[in-house]
Amino acid sequence: DQQVKQNSPSLSVQEGRISILNCDYTNSMFDYFLWYKKYPAEGPTFLISISSIKDKNEDGRFTVFLNKSAKHLSLHIVPSQPGDSAVYFCAAVDDQTGANNLFFGTGTRLTVIP
Amino acid sequence: DTAVSQTPKYLVTQMGNDKSIKCEQNLGHDTMYWYKQDSKKFLKIMFSYNNKELIINETVPNRFSPKSPDKAHLNLHINSLELGDSAVYFCASNQGLAGRNTGELFFGEGSRLTVL
């Protein structure tokens, strides 16, 4: 029962263009969302997050958009750089419970072509 | 200095054996976790400890037993290993507070377990 889904296992983008990674969730109790980036042979590292009270959060080249009615969020990277090539995981949490159980998607492998 | 470190990074063993993976964090965090990433790349929580107390225990066979000697360590012991246990196991930590927290986790590099 996967509560967080990333339906695109891979994405290729030219350097300098925009990368858009998508994520859908099913649990309406989720109120905090995070994106993690993972390089091979390393653990995931936190990238950016958004609370359900917002619909957009921006940090440099990275912007996360949240559409609560559609239970959808997306990560935009612009301009994309070769160093952005990695696997990106979307995660969601029901922050009210305090248990801090993060539910992860299966990841999208982004390849930025120089 | 590695914030969350786990050992070993690679572990190859026979079915039926018992093995342990160790995890230590030097971030002063209260909460530690074990996640399993299976062959389908699905990253799923197994256990969570807050100040040495178990707070999350997902549906995991009782062959898996976490041990937290102190809040900086969370070890994972696996008895009678099976082929399906082959996966990458990630340890993580965060400054979990009773009630509300941001959910940002700091992960170790992962331990790839291969059961033959």
Short mmCIF file of C-alpha atoms in Angstrom, two decimals:
data_model
loop_
_atom_site.label_atom_id
_atom_site.label_comp_id
_atom_site.label_asym_id
_atom_site.label_seq_id
_atom_site.Cartn_x
_atom_site.Cartn_y
_atom_site.Cartn_z
CA ASP A 1 0.00 0.00 0.00
CA GLN A 2 2.10 2.83 -1.32
CA GLN A 3 0.89 6.17 -0.01
CA VAL A 4 3.45 8.22 -1.91
CA LYS A 5 3.98 7.59 -5.61
CA GLN A 6 6.47 8.77 -8.15
CA ASN A 7 5.23 7.40 -11.43
CA SER A 8 8.22 8.39 -13.52
CA PRO A 9 11.20 6.19 -12.72
CA SER A 10 13.52 8.31 -14.85
CA LEU A 11 13.83 11.71 -16.50
CA SER A 12 16.45 13.13 -18.87
CA VAL A 13 16.90 16.86 -19.33
CA GLN A 14 19.38 19.03 -21.19
CA GLU A 15 21.67 21.19 -19.12
CA GLY A 16 20.20 24.64 -18.62
CA ARG A 17 16.62 23.48 -19.07
CA ILE A 18 13.99 22.98 -16.40
CA SER A 19 13.59 19.61 -14.65
CA ILE A 20 10.16 18.82 -13.27
CA LEU A 21 9.77 15.84 -10.96
CA ASN A 22 6.31 14.80 -9.90
CA CYS A 23 4.88 13.11 -6.84
CA ASP A 24 1.37 12.05 -5.84
CA TYR A 25 0.07 10.99 -2.45
CA THR A 26 -3.09 9.36 -1.20
CA ASN A 27 -3.23 10.14 2.52
CA SER A 28 -5.02 13.44 3.18
CA MET A 29 -3.52 13.53 6.68
CA PHE A 30 -0.06 14.25 5.31
CA ASP A 31 0.84 17.80 6.19
CA TYR A 32 4.54 18.07 5.51
CA PHE A 33 6.38 17.10 2.36
CA LEU A 34 10.05 16.73 1.61
CA TRP A 35 12.33 16.03 -1.31
CA TYR A 36 15.53 14.07 -0.87
CA LYS A 37 18.38 13.66 -3.32
CA LYS A 38 20.45 10.51 -3.50
CA TYR A 39 23.75 9.87 -5.23
CA PRO A 40 24.97 6.29 -5.81
CA ALA A 41 26.47 4.60 -2.73
CA GLU A 42 25.31 7.43 -0.50
CA GLY A 43 22.33 7.95 1.75
CA PRO A 44 19.52 10.32 0.77
CA THR A 45 20.13 13.95 1.69
CA PHE A 46 17.44 16.48 2.42
CA LEU A 47 16.85 19.00 -0.36
CA ILE A 48 13.73 21.06 0.25
CA SER A 49 10.42 20.81 2.08
CA ILE A 50 6.99 22.37 2.16
CA SER A 51 4.29 22.58 4.76
CA SER A 52 0.68 21.97 3.77
CA ILE A 53 -0.19 25.57 4.68
CA LYS A 54 1.85 26.73 1.70
CA ASP A 55 1.61 26.03 -2.00
CA LYS A 56 5.15 26.98 -2.96
CA ASN A 57 8.59 27.00 -1.41
CA GLU A 58 11.69 28.19 -3.19
CA ASP A 59 15.37 27.69 -2.41
CA GLY A 60 17.76 28.85 -5.06
CA ARG A 61 17.32 26.76 -8.20
CA PHE A 62 14.86 24.44 -6.44
CA THR A 63 11.15 25.13 -6.07
CA VAL A 64 8.54 22.79 -4.69
CA PHE A 65 4.87 23.26 -5.55
CA LEU A 66 2.04 21.70 -3.59
CA ASN A 67 -1.51 21.18 -4.88
CA LYS A 68 -3.43 19.81 -1.91
CA SER A 69 -6.72 19.36 -3.72
CA ALA A 70 -4.99 17.17 -6.29
CA LYS A 71 -2.72 15.57 -3.67
CA HIS A 72 0.18 16.36 -5.94
CA LEU A 73 3.53 18.01 -5.52
CA SER A 74 6.35 18.74 -7.90
CA LEU A 75 9.97 19.75 -7.72
CA HIS A 76 11.29 22.21 -10.28
CA ILE A 77 14.98 22.60 -10.88
CA VAL A 78 16.00 25.50 -13.06
CA PRO A 79 18.44 25.74 -14.62
CA SER A 80 19.36 22.07 -14.44
CA GLN A 81 23.03 21.24 -14.03
CA PRO A 82 24.93 17.98 -14.61
CA GLY A 83 25.62 17.79 -10.86
CA ASP A 84 21.88 17.52 -10.31
CA SER A 85 21.96 14.03 -11.82
CA ALA A 86 20.77 11.79 -8.99
CA VAL A 87 17.73 9.93 -7.73
CA TYR A 88 15.10 12.20 -6.19
CA PHE A 89 12.75 10.86 -3.54
CA CYS A 90 9.53 12.51 -2.54
CA ALA A 91 8.46 11.95 1.09
CA ALA A 92 5.44 12.84 3.17
CA VAL A 93 4.68 12.85 6.87
CA ASP A 94 1.68 13.16 9.11
CA ASP A 95 3.41 15.67 11.35
CA GLN A 96 0.57 15.95 13.84
CA THR A 97 1.10 12.48 15.23
CA GLY A 98 4.60 13.27 16.42
CA ALA A 99 5.75 9.85 15.36
CA ASN A 100 7.53 11.37 12.39
CA ASN A 101 6.98 8.42 10.12
CA LEU A 102 8.11 9.47 6.66
CA PHE A 103 6.56 7.72 3.69
CA PHE A 104 8.78 7.71 0.64
CA GLY A 105 8.10 7.35 -3.05
CA THR A 106 10.20 4.99 -5.15
CA GLY A 107 12.29 7.78 -6.60
CA THR A 108 12.91 9.36 -10.00
CA ARG A 109 16.34 9.12 -11.56
CA LEU A 110 17.22 12.49 -13.09
CA THR A 111 19.94 12.66 -15.73
CA VAL A 112 21.06 16.09 -16.81
CA ILE A 113 22.81 15.91 -20.15
CA PRO A 114 25.67 18.38 -20.66
CA ASP B 1 33.23 13.65 10.24
CA THR B 2 30.31 11.49 9.21
CA ALA B 3 27.13 12.55 10.98
CA VAL B 4 25.35 9.19 10.67
CA SER B 5 27.63 6.24 10.18
CA GLN B 6 26.69 2.62 9.71
CA THR B 7 28.80 -0.49 9.46
CA PRO B 8 29.37 -2.60 7.54
CA LYS B 9 28.66 -0.97 4.18
CA TYR B 10 28.53 -4.33 2.46
CA LEU B 11 27.56 -7.67 3.93
CA VAL B 12 27.35 -10.96 2.07
CA THR B 13 26.17 -13.98 4.02
CA GLN B 14 24.47 -17.35 3.74
CA MET B 15 20.84 -18.07 4.42
CA GLY B 16 20.16 -18.98 8.01
CA ASN B 17 22.98 -16.91 9.46
CA ASP B 18 22.58 -14.16 12.06
CA LYS B 19 24.06 -10.74 11.34
CA SER B 20 24.11 -7.24 12.78
CA ILE B 21 24.38 -3.77 11.30
CA LYS B 22 25.52 -0.96 13.56
CA CYS B 23 24.58 2.69 13.42
CA GLU B 24 25.89 5.70 15.26
CA GLN B 25 25.01 9.37 14.99
CA ASN B 26 27.04 12.26 16.39
CA LEU B 27 24.41 14.93 15.79
CA GLY B 28 22.91 14.79 19.26
CA HIS B 29 19.56 13.76 17.79
CA ASP B 30 16.88 12.14 19.90
CA THR B 31 15.35 9.90 17.26
CA MET B 32 16.89 7.19 15.13
CA TYR B 33 15.43 5.01 12.41
CA TRP B 34 16.03 1.98 10.26
CA TYR B 35 14.75 2.06 6.69
CA LYS B 36 14.87 -0.75 4.14
CA GLN B 37 15.22 -0.13 0.41
CA ASP B 38 14.20 -3.22 -1.47
CA SER B 39 14.88 -4.31 -5.05
CA LYS B 40 12.03 -2.11 -6.28
CA LYS B 41 13.79 0.90 -4.71
CA PHE B 42 10.94 1.34 -2.25
CA LEU B 43 12.31 3.03 0.89
CA LYS B 44 10.23 1.91 3.83
CA ILE B 45 10.53 2.50 7.55
CA MET B 46 11.17 -0.48 9.79
CA PHE B 47 11.78 0.94 13.25
CA SER B 48 12.07 4.24 15.05
CA TYR B 49 13.54 4.90 18.47
CA ASN B 50 13.26 8.09 20.48
CA ASN B 51 15.64 8.39 23.42
CA LYS B 52 16.19 4.64 23.40
CA GLU B 53 12.45 3.88 23.37
CA LEU B 54 10.75 2.14 20.49
CA ILE B 55 8.12 4.42 18.95
CA ILE B 56 7.58 2.95 15.48
CA ASN B 57 7.58 -0.74 14.72
CA GLU B 58 6.21 -1.48 11.29
CA THR B 59 5.20 -4.90 10.13
CA VAL B 60 8.60 -6.49 10.23
CA PRO B 61 9.35 -10.16 10.95
CA ASN B 62 10.44 -10.70 14.52
CA ARG B 63 13.72 -12.02 13.15
CA PHE B 64 14.62 -8.32 13.02
CA SER B 65 15.46 -6.90 16.42
CA PRO B 66 16.67 -3.34 16.93
CA LYS B 67 18.78 -2.47 19.93
CA SER B 68 19.42 1.04 21.20
CA PRO B 69 22.04 1.05 23.98
CA ASP B 70 21.94 4.85 24.07
CA LYS B 71 20.34 7.58 22.00
CA ALA B 72 23.40 7.86 19.73
CA HIS B 73 23.27 4.22 18.66
CA LEU B 74 20.68 2.03 17.00
CA ASN B 75 21.82 -1.40 15.91
CA LEU B 76 19.87 -3.86 13.80
CA HIS B 77 20.20 -7.56 14.43
CA ILE B 78 18.75 -10.06 11.99
CA ASN B 79 18.32 -13.73 12.85
CA SER B 80 17.95 -16.64 10.45
CA LEU B 81 18.55 -14.58 7.34
CA GLU B 82 16.40 -15.27 4.28
CA LEU B 83 16.89 -14.48 0.61
CA GLY B 84 14.21 -11.81 0.78
CA ASP B 85 16.20 -9.90 3.38
CA SER B 86 18.63 -8.85 0.66
CA ALA B 87 18.31 -5.07 0.46
CA VAL B 88 20.02 -1.84 1.36
CA TYR B 89 19.38 -0.83 4.95
CA PHE B 90 19.59 2.83 5.84
CA CYS B 91 19.97 4.24 9.30
CA ALA B 92 18.73 7.79 9.88
CA SER B 93 18.29 10.28 12.67
CA ASN B 94 16.59 13.56 13.40
CA GLN B 95 15.85 15.88 16.27
CA GLY B 96 12.43 14.43 16.90
CA LEU B 97 10.39 16.28 19.46
CA ALA B 98 7.44 14.93 21.38
CA GLY B 99 4.63 16.27 19.25
CA ARG B 100 5.69 18.14 16.18
CA ASN B 101 8.86 18.17 14.12
CA THR B 102 9.85 18.89 10.60
CA GLY B 103 10.56 15.37 9.46
CA GLU B 104 13.96 16.12 7.95
CA LEU B 105 16.09 13.03 8.34
CA PHE B 106 19.83 12.63 8.17
CA PHE B 107 20.72 9.32 6.56
CA GLY B 108 23.73 7.08 6.76
CA GLU B 109 25.32 5.77 3.58
CA GLY B 110 23.46 2.50 3.67
CA SER B 111 24.46 -1.11 4.27
CA ARG B 112 23.94 -3.46 1.34
CA LEU B 113 23.01 -6.90 2.60
CA THR B 114 23.17 -9.82 0.18
CA VAL B 115 21.85 -13.17 1.34
CA LEU B 116 22.98 -16.15 -0.75
#
